[in-house]
Amino acid sequence: MRYIFCPMCGTKLIEKEIGDEGNIPFCSSCQRPWWDAFTTSIICAVINEQQEVALIRQGYVSSNAYICVAGIMQMQESAEETVKREVKEELGLDVKELQYIKSYPYQKKEMLMLGFCAKVKKAEFHLSKEVDQAQWFAFDEALSYMKEGSIAWQLVKKVIENEK
């Protein structure tokens, strides 16, 4: 989100050069710069001991492609806590091991997605109402069910490469 008005006092912002950051929206009343804001979220490839990845389908995201578990970080949570909460909420599984993989800027939705690999013990899914379907896919077939080049696809590809 790019600020036009100061969120504190409502004054229309001006452009002001701030060090080597370049021109930044600036409140002349509060004497404060307002950098562009984005939502921080997590995305995770959930894998099990049988070299399978859990992929989900959510109708409001895509009707034909599988995706990874993802979610918005809450103010009181670390990224790691968010991964554990989202995996539990969406799949009903407990994360046993967690590894940070990479960050992914998602400009279309003004998000920064922090990518993780979440290891779980294979079990039956207990889906949240926001997940239409979930399925375990063998590493060698998972990518073919995803939108090629998407952030989820990139993450799963990287995790599979790391695990082999």
Short mmCIF file of N, CA and C in Angstrom, two decimals:
data_model
loop_
_atom_site.label_atom_id
_atom_site.label_comp_id
_atom_site.label_asym_id
_atom_site.label_seq_id
_atom_site.Cartn_x
_atom_site.Cartn_y
_atom_site.Cartn_z
N MET A 1 0.84 -1.16 0.00
CA MET A 1 0.00 0.00 0.00
C MET A 1 0.90 1.24 0.00
N ARG A 2 0.59 2.15 -0.85
CA ARG A 2 1.33 3.40 -0.91
C ARG A 2 0.47 4.47 -0.23
N TYR A 3 1.04 5.11 0.77
CA TYR A 3 0.32 6.13 1.53
C TYR A 3 0.21 7.43 0.73
N ILE A 4 -0.99 8.04 0.78
CA ILE A 4 -1.24 9.35 0.17
C ILE A 4 -1.48 10.38 1.27
N PHE A 5 -2.13 9.93 2.34
CA PHE A 5 -2.40 10.77 3.49
C PHE A 5 -1.74 10.16 4.71
N CYS A 6 -1.33 10.98 5.66
CA CYS A 6 -0.69 10.51 6.88
C CYS A 6 -1.69 9.69 7.70
N PRO A 7 -1.34 8.46 8.05
CA PRO A 7 -2.23 7.63 8.86
C PRO A 7 -2.42 8.16 10.28
N MET A 8 -1.54 9.05 10.74
CA MET A 8 -1.62 9.58 12.09
C MET A 8 -2.49 10.84 12.17
N CYS A 9 -2.28 11.78 11.23
CA CYS A 9 -2.98 13.07 11.35
C CYS A 9 -3.86 13.41 10.15
N GLY A 10 -3.75 12.67 9.05
CA GLY A 10 -4.60 12.89 7.89
C GLY A 10 -4.08 13.91 6.89
N THR A 11 -2.93 14.51 7.15
CA THR A 11 -2.34 15.49 6.23
C THR A 11 -1.93 14.82 4.93
N LYS A 12 -2.17 15.51 3.81
CA LYS A 12 -1.71 14.97 2.52
C LYS A 12 -0.19 14.94 2.54
N LEU A 13 0.38 13.82 2.16
CA LEU A 13 1.82 13.62 2.19
C LEU A 13 2.49 14.28 1.00
N ILE A 14 3.72 14.70 1.21
CA ILE A 14 4.55 15.23 0.14
C ILE A 14 5.66 14.22 -0.15
N GLU A 15 6.33 14.36 -1.26
CA GLU A 15 7.50 13.52 -1.56
C GLU A 15 8.72 14.24 -0.99
N LYS A 16 9.53 13.50 -0.25
CA LYS A 16 10.74 14.08 0.32
C LYS A 16 11.87 13.07 0.17
N GLU A 17 13.04 13.55 -0.22
CA GLU A 17 14.19 12.67 -0.35
C GLU A 17 14.68 12.30 1.05
N ILE A 18 14.75 10.99 1.29
CA ILE A 18 15.17 10.47 2.59
C ILE A 18 16.45 9.66 2.36
N GLY A 19 17.59 10.27 2.62
CA GLY A 19 18.88 9.58 2.47
C GLY A 19 19.00 8.89 1.14
N ASP A 20 19.49 7.67 1.15
CA ASP A 20 19.65 6.92 -0.09
C ASP A 20 18.40 6.13 -0.46
N GLU A 21 17.29 6.35 0.26
CA GLU A 21 16.02 5.68 -0.04
C GLU A 21 15.29 6.35 -1.20
N GLY A 22 15.70 7.57 -1.56
CA GLY A 22 15.02 8.30 -2.63
C GLY A 22 13.83 9.06 -2.08
N ASN A 23 12.91 9.40 -2.98
CA ASN A 23 11.71 10.15 -2.58
C ASN A 23 10.72 9.22 -1.90
N ILE A 24 10.33 9.63 -0.71
CA ILE A 24 9.42 8.84 0.14
C ILE A 24 8.25 9.74 0.53
N PRO A 25 7.01 9.19 0.59
CA PRO A 25 5.90 9.99 1.11
C PRO A 25 6.24 10.47 2.54
N PHE A 26 6.03 11.76 2.78
CA PHE A 26 6.47 12.37 4.04
C PHE A 26 5.37 13.28 4.57
N CYS A 27 5.13 13.21 5.89
CA CYS A 27 4.15 14.09 6.53
C CYS A 27 4.89 15.30 7.08
N SER A 28 4.57 16.46 6.53
CA SER A 28 5.22 17.69 7.00
C SER A 28 4.72 18.10 8.39
N SER A 29 3.54 17.64 8.79
CA SER A 29 3.02 17.95 10.13
C SER A 29 3.69 17.08 11.20
N CYS A 30 3.74 15.79 10.97
CA CYS A 30 4.31 14.85 11.94
C CYS A 30 5.83 14.72 11.79
N GLN A 31 6.36 15.23 10.69
CA GLN A 31 7.80 15.12 10.40
C GLN A 31 8.22 13.65 10.37
N ARG A 32 7.44 12.87 9.59
CA ARG A 32 7.68 11.43 9.56
C ARG A 32 7.51 10.89 8.14
N PRO A 33 8.45 10.03 7.71
CA PRO A 33 8.27 9.36 6.41
C PRO A 33 7.32 8.17 6.56
N TRP A 34 6.63 7.83 5.47
CA TRP A 34 5.73 6.69 5.45
C TRP A 34 6.10 5.80 4.27
N TRP A 35 6.89 4.76 4.56
CA TRP A 35 7.28 3.82 3.52
C TRP A 35 6.08 2.99 3.10
N ASP A 36 6.13 2.50 1.87
CA ASP A 36 5.08 1.61 1.40
C ASP A 36 4.91 0.45 2.38
N ALA A 37 3.68 0.04 2.58
CA ALA A 37 3.38 -1.04 3.53
C ALA A 37 2.94 -2.28 2.76
N PHE A 38 3.25 -3.43 3.30
CA PHE A 38 2.80 -4.69 2.71
C PHE A 38 2.41 -5.64 3.83
N THR A 39 1.62 -6.63 3.46
CA THR A 39 1.20 -7.65 4.40
C THR A 39 2.24 -8.75 4.42
N THR A 40 2.59 -9.21 5.60
CA THR A 40 3.54 -10.32 5.72
C THR A 40 2.75 -11.60 5.94
N SER A 41 3.09 -12.61 5.15
CA SER A 41 2.40 -13.89 5.25
C SER A 41 3.40 -15.03 5.16
N ILE A 42 2.92 -16.21 5.43
CA ILE A 42 3.76 -17.41 5.28
C ILE A 42 3.17 -18.27 4.18
N ILE A 43 4.03 -19.07 3.59
CA ILE A 43 3.61 -20.12 2.67
C ILE A 43 4.50 -21.31 2.98
N CYS A 44 3.93 -22.50 3.02
CA CYS A 44 4.77 -23.63 3.40
C CYS A 44 4.45 -24.88 2.60
N ALA A 45 5.52 -25.58 2.27
CA ALA A 45 5.41 -26.90 1.67
C ALA A 45 5.39 -27.88 2.84
N VAL A 46 4.27 -28.55 3.01
CA VAL A 46 4.10 -29.51 4.10
C VAL A 46 4.47 -30.88 3.55
N ILE A 47 5.52 -31.48 4.14
CA ILE A 47 5.99 -32.78 3.65
C ILE A 47 5.97 -33.81 4.78
N ASN A 48 5.95 -35.10 4.37
CA ASN A 48 5.96 -36.17 5.36
C ASN A 48 7.17 -37.09 5.16
N GLU A 49 7.25 -38.11 5.99
CA GLU A 49 8.38 -39.04 5.99
C GLU A 49 8.39 -39.97 4.78
N GLN A 50 7.33 -39.96 3.98
CA GLN A 50 7.24 -40.83 2.80
C GLN A 50 7.54 -40.07 1.51
N GLN A 51 8.19 -38.94 1.64
CA GLN A 51 8.52 -38.07 0.50
C GLN A 51 7.27 -37.71 -0.30
N GLU A 52 6.30 -37.19 0.44
CA GLU A 52 5.07 -36.68 -0.16
C GLU A 52 4.86 -35.25 0.33
N VAL A 53 4.17 -34.47 -0.48
CA VAL A 53 3.84 -33.10 -0.11
C VAL A 53 2.31 -32.96 -0.07
N ALA A 54 1.82 -32.28 0.95
CA ALA A 54 0.38 -32.03 1.08
C ALA A 54 0.04 -30.76 0.33
N LEU A 55 -0.83 -30.87 -0.63
CA LEU A 55 -1.29 -29.71 -1.38
C LEU A 55 -2.79 -29.55 -1.15
N ILE A 56 -3.24 -28.32 -1.19
CA ILE A 56 -4.65 -28.04 -0.92
C ILE A 56 -5.28 -27.34 -2.12
N ARG A 57 -6.60 -27.37 -2.10
CA ARG A 57 -7.36 -26.64 -3.10
C ARG A 57 -8.36 -25.77 -2.35
N GLN A 58 -8.37 -24.50 -2.74
CA GLN A 58 -9.31 -23.54 -2.16
C GLN A 58 -10.00 -22.85 -3.32
N GLY A 59 -11.30 -23.00 -3.42
CA GLY A 59 -12.07 -22.46 -4.54
C GLY A 59 -11.88 -20.98 -4.75
N TYR A 60 -11.70 -20.23 -3.69
CA TYR A 60 -11.54 -18.79 -3.85
C TYR A 60 -10.15 -18.40 -4.36
N VAL A 61 -9.21 -19.35 -4.38
CA VAL A 61 -7.86 -19.11 -4.92
C VAL A 61 -7.77 -19.64 -6.34
N SER A 62 -8.14 -20.90 -6.54
CA SER A 62 -8.08 -21.53 -7.87
C SER A 62 -9.01 -22.72 -7.90
N SER A 63 -9.71 -22.88 -9.00
CA SER A 63 -10.61 -24.02 -9.12
C SER A 63 -9.93 -25.23 -9.74
N ASN A 64 -8.73 -25.05 -10.30
CA ASN A 64 -8.11 -26.18 -10.96
C ASN A 64 -6.68 -26.49 -10.52
N ALA A 65 -6.03 -25.62 -9.79
CA ALA A 65 -4.65 -25.87 -9.37
C ALA A 65 -4.57 -26.08 -7.87
N TYR A 66 -3.64 -26.93 -7.47
CA TYR A 66 -3.37 -27.12 -6.05
C TYR A 66 -2.35 -26.08 -5.60
N ILE A 67 -2.40 -25.74 -4.34
CA ILE A 67 -1.52 -24.73 -3.76
C ILE A 67 -0.96 -25.24 -2.44
N CYS A 68 -0.10 -24.45 -1.84
CA CYS A 68 0.45 -24.76 -0.52
C CYS A 68 -0.37 -24.09 0.57
N VAL A 69 -0.21 -24.57 1.78
CA VAL A 69 -0.80 -23.92 2.94
C VAL A 69 -0.15 -22.54 3.06
N ALA A 70 -0.96 -21.53 3.29
CA ALA A 70 -0.46 -20.16 3.43
C ALA A 70 -1.38 -19.40 4.37
N GLY A 71 -0.87 -18.30 4.91
CA GLY A 71 -1.70 -17.49 5.79
C GLY A 71 -1.00 -16.22 6.24
N ILE A 72 -1.79 -15.31 6.72
CA ILE A 72 -1.32 -14.00 7.17
C ILE A 72 -0.78 -14.11 8.59
N MET A 73 0.36 -13.46 8.82
CA MET A 73 0.92 -13.41 10.17
C MET A 73 0.08 -12.49 11.04
N GLN A 74 -0.18 -12.91 12.25
CA GLN A 74 -0.88 -12.08 13.23
C GLN A 74 0.16 -11.22 13.96
N MET A 75 -0.25 -10.11 14.51
CA MET A 75 0.68 -9.18 15.16
C MET A 75 1.49 -9.83 16.28
N GLN A 76 0.91 -10.76 17.01
CA GLN A 76 1.60 -11.35 18.16
C GLN A 76 2.41 -12.59 17.79
N GLU A 77 2.44 -12.98 16.52
CA GLU A 77 3.08 -14.22 16.11
C GLU A 77 4.42 -14.01 15.41
N SER A 78 5.29 -14.98 15.59
CA SER A 78 6.48 -15.07 14.76
C SER A 78 6.08 -15.80 13.48
N ALA A 79 6.92 -15.77 12.48
CA ALA A 79 6.64 -16.49 11.24
C ALA A 79 6.51 -17.99 11.52
N GLU A 80 7.37 -18.51 12.39
CA GLU A 80 7.34 -19.93 12.72
C GLU A 80 6.02 -20.32 13.42
N GLU A 81 5.56 -19.47 14.32
CA GLU A 81 4.29 -19.74 14.99
C GLU A 81 3.13 -19.70 13.99
N THR A 82 3.21 -18.80 13.03
CA THR A 82 2.17 -18.71 12.00
C THR A 82 2.12 -19.99 11.18
N VAL A 83 3.28 -20.52 10.78
CA VAL A 83 3.31 -21.77 10.01
C VAL A 83 2.63 -22.88 10.81
N LYS A 84 3.01 -23.05 12.07
CA LYS A 84 2.43 -24.11 12.89
C LYS A 84 0.92 -23.94 13.03
N ARG A 85 0.47 -22.72 13.24
CA ARG A 85 -0.97 -22.46 13.39
C ARG A 85 -1.71 -22.76 12.09
N GLU A 86 -1.19 -22.29 10.96
CA GLU A 86 -1.86 -22.49 9.68
C GLU A 86 -1.92 -23.96 9.28
N VAL A 87 -0.85 -24.71 9.50
CA VAL A 87 -0.84 -26.13 9.17
C VAL A 87 -1.86 -26.86 10.05
N LYS A 88 -1.92 -26.50 11.31
CA LYS A 88 -2.89 -27.12 12.23
C LYS A 88 -4.32 -26.74 11.81
N GLU A 89 -4.56 -25.46 11.52
CA GLU A 89 -5.91 -25.01 11.15
C GLU A 89 -6.36 -25.62 9.84
N GLU A 90 -5.52 -25.57 8.82
CA GLU A 90 -5.95 -25.97 7.48
C GLU A 90 -5.92 -27.48 7.25
N LEU A 91 -4.95 -28.18 7.84
CA LEU A 91 -4.80 -29.61 7.60
C LEU A 91 -5.05 -30.47 8.84
N GLY A 92 -5.02 -29.87 10.02
CA GLY A 92 -5.19 -30.64 11.26
C GLY A 92 -3.95 -31.42 11.65
N LEU A 93 -2.78 -31.00 11.15
CA LEU A 93 -1.53 -31.71 11.42
C LEU A 93 -0.60 -30.87 12.28
N ASP A 94 0.24 -31.54 13.07
CA ASP A 94 1.23 -30.86 13.91
C ASP A 94 2.58 -30.86 13.22
N VAL A 95 3.21 -29.70 13.18
CA VAL A 95 4.53 -29.56 12.57
C VAL A 95 5.57 -30.12 13.53
N LYS A 96 6.41 -31.03 13.04
CA LYS A 96 7.47 -31.64 13.84
C LYS A 96 8.81 -30.94 13.64
N GLU A 97 9.06 -30.48 12.41
CA GLU A 97 10.30 -29.78 12.06
C GLU A 97 9.96 -28.66 11.11
N LEU A 98 10.72 -27.59 11.20
CA LEU A 98 10.43 -26.41 10.39
C LEU A 98 11.73 -25.82 9.88
N GLN A 99 11.74 -25.49 8.60
CA GLN A 99 12.94 -24.88 8.01
C GLN A 99 12.52 -23.72 7.11
N TYR A 100 13.15 -22.57 7.34
CA TYR A 100 12.93 -21.43 6.46
C TYR A 100 13.62 -21.69 5.13
N ILE A 101 12.94 -21.38 4.02
CA ILE A 101 13.50 -21.62 2.69
C ILE A 101 13.87 -20.31 2.00
N LYS A 102 12.91 -19.40 1.84
CA LYS A 102 13.15 -18.19 1.05
C LYS A 102 11.95 -17.25 1.18
N SER A 103 12.19 -15.96 0.94
CA SER A 103 11.07 -15.01 0.89
C SER A 103 10.67 -14.77 -0.56
N TYR A 104 9.38 -14.50 -0.74
CA TYR A 104 8.82 -14.30 -2.08
C TYR A 104 7.97 -13.03 -2.08
N PRO A 105 8.41 -11.97 -2.76
CA PRO A 105 7.54 -10.80 -2.89
C PRO A 105 6.37 -11.14 -3.82
N TYR A 106 5.17 -10.81 -3.41
CA TYR A 106 3.98 -11.09 -4.20
C TYR A 106 3.31 -9.75 -4.49
N GLN A 107 3.79 -9.10 -5.53
CA GLN A 107 3.40 -7.72 -5.83
C GLN A 107 1.91 -7.58 -6.10
N LYS A 108 1.32 -8.56 -6.76
CA LYS A 108 -0.10 -8.49 -7.12
C LYS A 108 -0.98 -8.25 -5.90
N LYS A 109 -0.62 -8.83 -4.76
CA LYS A 109 -1.42 -8.69 -3.54
C LYS A 109 -0.72 -7.86 -2.47
N GLU A 110 0.37 -7.18 -2.86
CA GLU A 110 1.14 -6.35 -1.93
C GLU A 110 1.51 -7.13 -0.67
N MET A 111 2.11 -8.31 -0.89
CA MET A 111 2.50 -9.19 0.21
C MET A 111 3.96 -9.57 0.12
N LEU A 112 4.51 -9.90 1.26
CA LEU A 112 5.79 -10.57 1.33
C LEU A 112 5.49 -11.94 1.93
N MET A 113 5.77 -13.00 1.17
CA MET A 113 5.49 -14.35 1.63
C MET A 113 6.80 -14.99 2.08
N LEU A 114 6.82 -15.47 3.31
CA LEU A 114 7.99 -16.14 3.87
C LEU A 114 7.79 -17.63 3.68
N GLY A 115 8.66 -18.25 2.88
CA GLY A 115 8.50 -19.65 2.50
C GLY A 115 9.19 -20.61 3.46
N PHE A 116 8.50 -21.65 3.86
CA PHE A 116 9.01 -22.65 4.79
C PHE A 116 8.76 -24.06 4.26
N CYS A 117 9.54 -24.99 4.79
CA CYS A 117 9.27 -26.42 4.66
C CYS A 117 8.84 -26.89 6.05
N ALA A 118 7.64 -27.45 6.13
CA ALA A 118 7.11 -27.96 7.39
C ALA A 118 7.02 -29.47 7.31
N LYS A 119 7.75 -30.16 8.18
CA LYS A 119 7.72 -31.62 8.20
C LYS A 119 6.69 -32.08 9.23
N VAL A 120 5.86 -33.02 8.79
CA VAL A 120 4.82 -33.59 9.65
C VAL A 120 4.85 -35.11 9.52
N LYS A 121 4.20 -35.79 10.44
CA LYS A 121 4.00 -37.24 10.34
C LYS A 121 2.75 -37.44 9.50
N LYS A 122 2.83 -38.35 8.52
CA LYS A 122 1.67 -38.59 7.65
C LYS A 122 0.49 -39.04 8.49
N ALA A 123 -0.63 -38.38 8.26
CA ALA A 123 -1.86 -38.68 8.99
C ALA A 123 -3.04 -38.23 8.14
N GLU A 124 -4.22 -38.59 8.61
CA GLU A 124 -5.44 -38.17 7.94
C GLU A 124 -5.61 -36.66 8.13
N PHE A 125 -6.09 -36.00 7.10
CA PHE A 125 -6.32 -34.56 7.19
C PHE A 125 -7.62 -34.27 7.94
N HIS A 126 -7.63 -33.19 8.67
CA HIS A 126 -8.84 -32.63 9.29
C HIS A 126 -8.90 -31.19 8.80
N LEU A 127 -9.65 -30.99 7.71
CA LEU A 127 -9.62 -29.71 7.00
C LEU A 127 -10.47 -28.63 7.65
N SER A 128 -9.98 -27.40 7.53
CA SER A 128 -10.77 -26.26 7.97
C SER A 128 -11.82 -25.99 6.90
N LYS A 129 -12.80 -25.16 7.23
CA LYS A 129 -13.87 -24.87 6.27
C LYS A 129 -13.37 -24.03 5.09
N GLU A 130 -12.17 -23.43 5.20
CA GLU A 130 -11.65 -22.65 4.07
C GLU A 130 -10.88 -23.50 3.06
N VAL A 131 -10.69 -24.79 3.38
CA VAL A 131 -9.99 -25.70 2.47
C VAL A 131 -11.02 -26.66 1.87
N ASP A 132 -11.10 -26.67 0.54
CA ASP A 132 -12.06 -27.54 -0.14
C ASP A 132 -11.56 -28.98 -0.25
N GLN A 133 -10.25 -29.13 -0.42
CA GLN A 133 -9.68 -30.46 -0.64
C GLN A 133 -8.20 -30.43 -0.30
N ALA A 134 -7.67 -31.54 0.18
CA ALA A 134 -6.23 -31.69 0.42
C ALA A 134 -5.85 -33.11 0.00
N GLN A 135 -4.63 -33.23 -0.46
CA GLN A 135 -4.17 -34.54 -0.91
C GLN A 135 -2.66 -34.62 -0.77
N TRP A 136 -2.17 -35.84 -0.45
CA TRP A 136 -0.74 -36.10 -0.45
C TRP A 136 -0.32 -36.45 -1.88
N PHE A 137 0.77 -35.82 -2.35
CA PHE A 137 1.32 -36.11 -3.67
C PHE A 137 2.77 -36.53 -3.52
N ALA A 138 3.17 -37.58 -4.24
CA ALA A 138 4.57 -37.98 -4.26
C ALA A 138 5.39 -36.83 -4.84
N PHE A 139 6.63 -36.70 -4.36
CA PHE A 139 7.50 -35.62 -4.83
C PHE A 139 7.56 -35.55 -6.35
N ASP A 140 7.65 -36.69 -7.00
CA ASP A 140 7.84 -36.68 -8.46
C ASP A 140 6.59 -36.31 -9.26
N GLU A 141 5.44 -36.18 -8.61
CA GLU A 141 4.22 -35.79 -9.34
C GLU A 141 3.61 -34.47 -8.86
N ALA A 142 4.03 -33.97 -7.72
CA ALA A 142 3.38 -32.80 -7.10
C ALA A 142 3.35 -31.57 -8.01
N LEU A 143 4.47 -31.25 -8.63
CA LEU A 143 4.55 -30.02 -9.42
C LEU A 143 3.57 -30.01 -10.59
N SER A 144 3.22 -31.15 -11.12
CA SER A 144 2.32 -31.20 -12.27
C SER A 144 0.88 -30.82 -11.89
N TYR A 145 0.57 -30.78 -10.61
CA TYR A 145 -0.76 -30.39 -10.16
C TYR A 145 -0.84 -28.91 -9.76
N MET A 146 0.27 -28.21 -9.93
CA MET A 146 0.35 -26.81 -9.50
C MET A 146 0.54 -25.90 -10.71
N LYS A 147 0.25 -24.62 -10.53
CA LYS A 147 0.46 -23.64 -11.60
C LYS A 147 1.97 -23.39 -11.74
N GLU A 148 2.51 -23.77 -12.88
CA GLU A 148 3.95 -23.64 -13.10
C GLU A 148 4.40 -22.19 -12.93
N GLY A 149 5.48 -22.02 -12.17
CA GLY A 149 6.06 -20.70 -11.95
C GLY A 149 5.46 -19.94 -10.78
N SER A 150 4.33 -20.40 -10.25
CA SER A 150 3.71 -19.70 -9.11
C SER A 150 4.64 -19.78 -7.90
N ILE A 151 4.38 -18.95 -6.92
CA ILE A 151 5.19 -18.97 -5.70
C ILE A 151 5.13 -20.34 -5.04
N ALA A 152 3.95 -20.93 -4.96
CA ALA A 152 3.81 -22.27 -4.36
C ALA A 152 4.62 -23.29 -5.16
N TRP A 153 4.56 -23.23 -6.47
CA TRP A 153 5.32 -24.14 -7.33
C TRP A 153 6.81 -23.99 -7.10
N GLN A 154 7.29 -22.73 -7.04
CA GLN A 154 8.71 -22.47 -6.80
C GLN A 154 9.16 -23.05 -5.46
N LEU A 155 8.32 -22.85 -4.43
CA LEU A 155 8.66 -23.34 -3.09
C LEU A 155 8.71 -24.87 -3.07
N VAL A 156 7.70 -25.52 -3.61
CA VAL A 156 7.68 -26.99 -3.62
C VAL A 156 8.86 -27.53 -4.41
N LYS A 157 9.17 -26.93 -5.53
CA LYS A 157 10.31 -27.35 -6.35
C LYS A 157 11.59 -27.28 -5.53
N LYS A 158 11.80 -26.18 -4.82
CA LYS A 158 13.01 -25.99 -4.01
C LYS A 158 13.05 -27.03 -2.87
N VAL A 159 11.95 -27.25 -2.21
CA VAL A 159 11.90 -28.21 -1.10
C VAL A 159 12.21 -29.61 -1.61
N ILE A 160 11.63 -29.99 -2.72
CA ILE A 160 11.88 -31.32 -3.29
C ILE A 160 13.36 -31.47 -3.63
N GLU A 161 13.94 -30.45 -4.24
CA GLU A 161 15.39 -30.49 -4.56
C GLU A 161 16.23 -30.64 -3.30
N ASN A 162 15.87 -29.94 -2.25
CA ASN A 162 16.59 -30.02 -0.98
C ASN A 162 16.48 -31.38 -0.30
N GLU A 163 15.35 -32.04 -0.49
CA GLU A 163 15.07 -33.30 0.21
C GLU A 163 15.65 -34.52 -0.51
N LYS A 164 15.96 -34.39 -1.79
CA LYS A 164 16.47 -35.55 -2.54
C LYS A 164 17.94 -35.76 -2.34
#
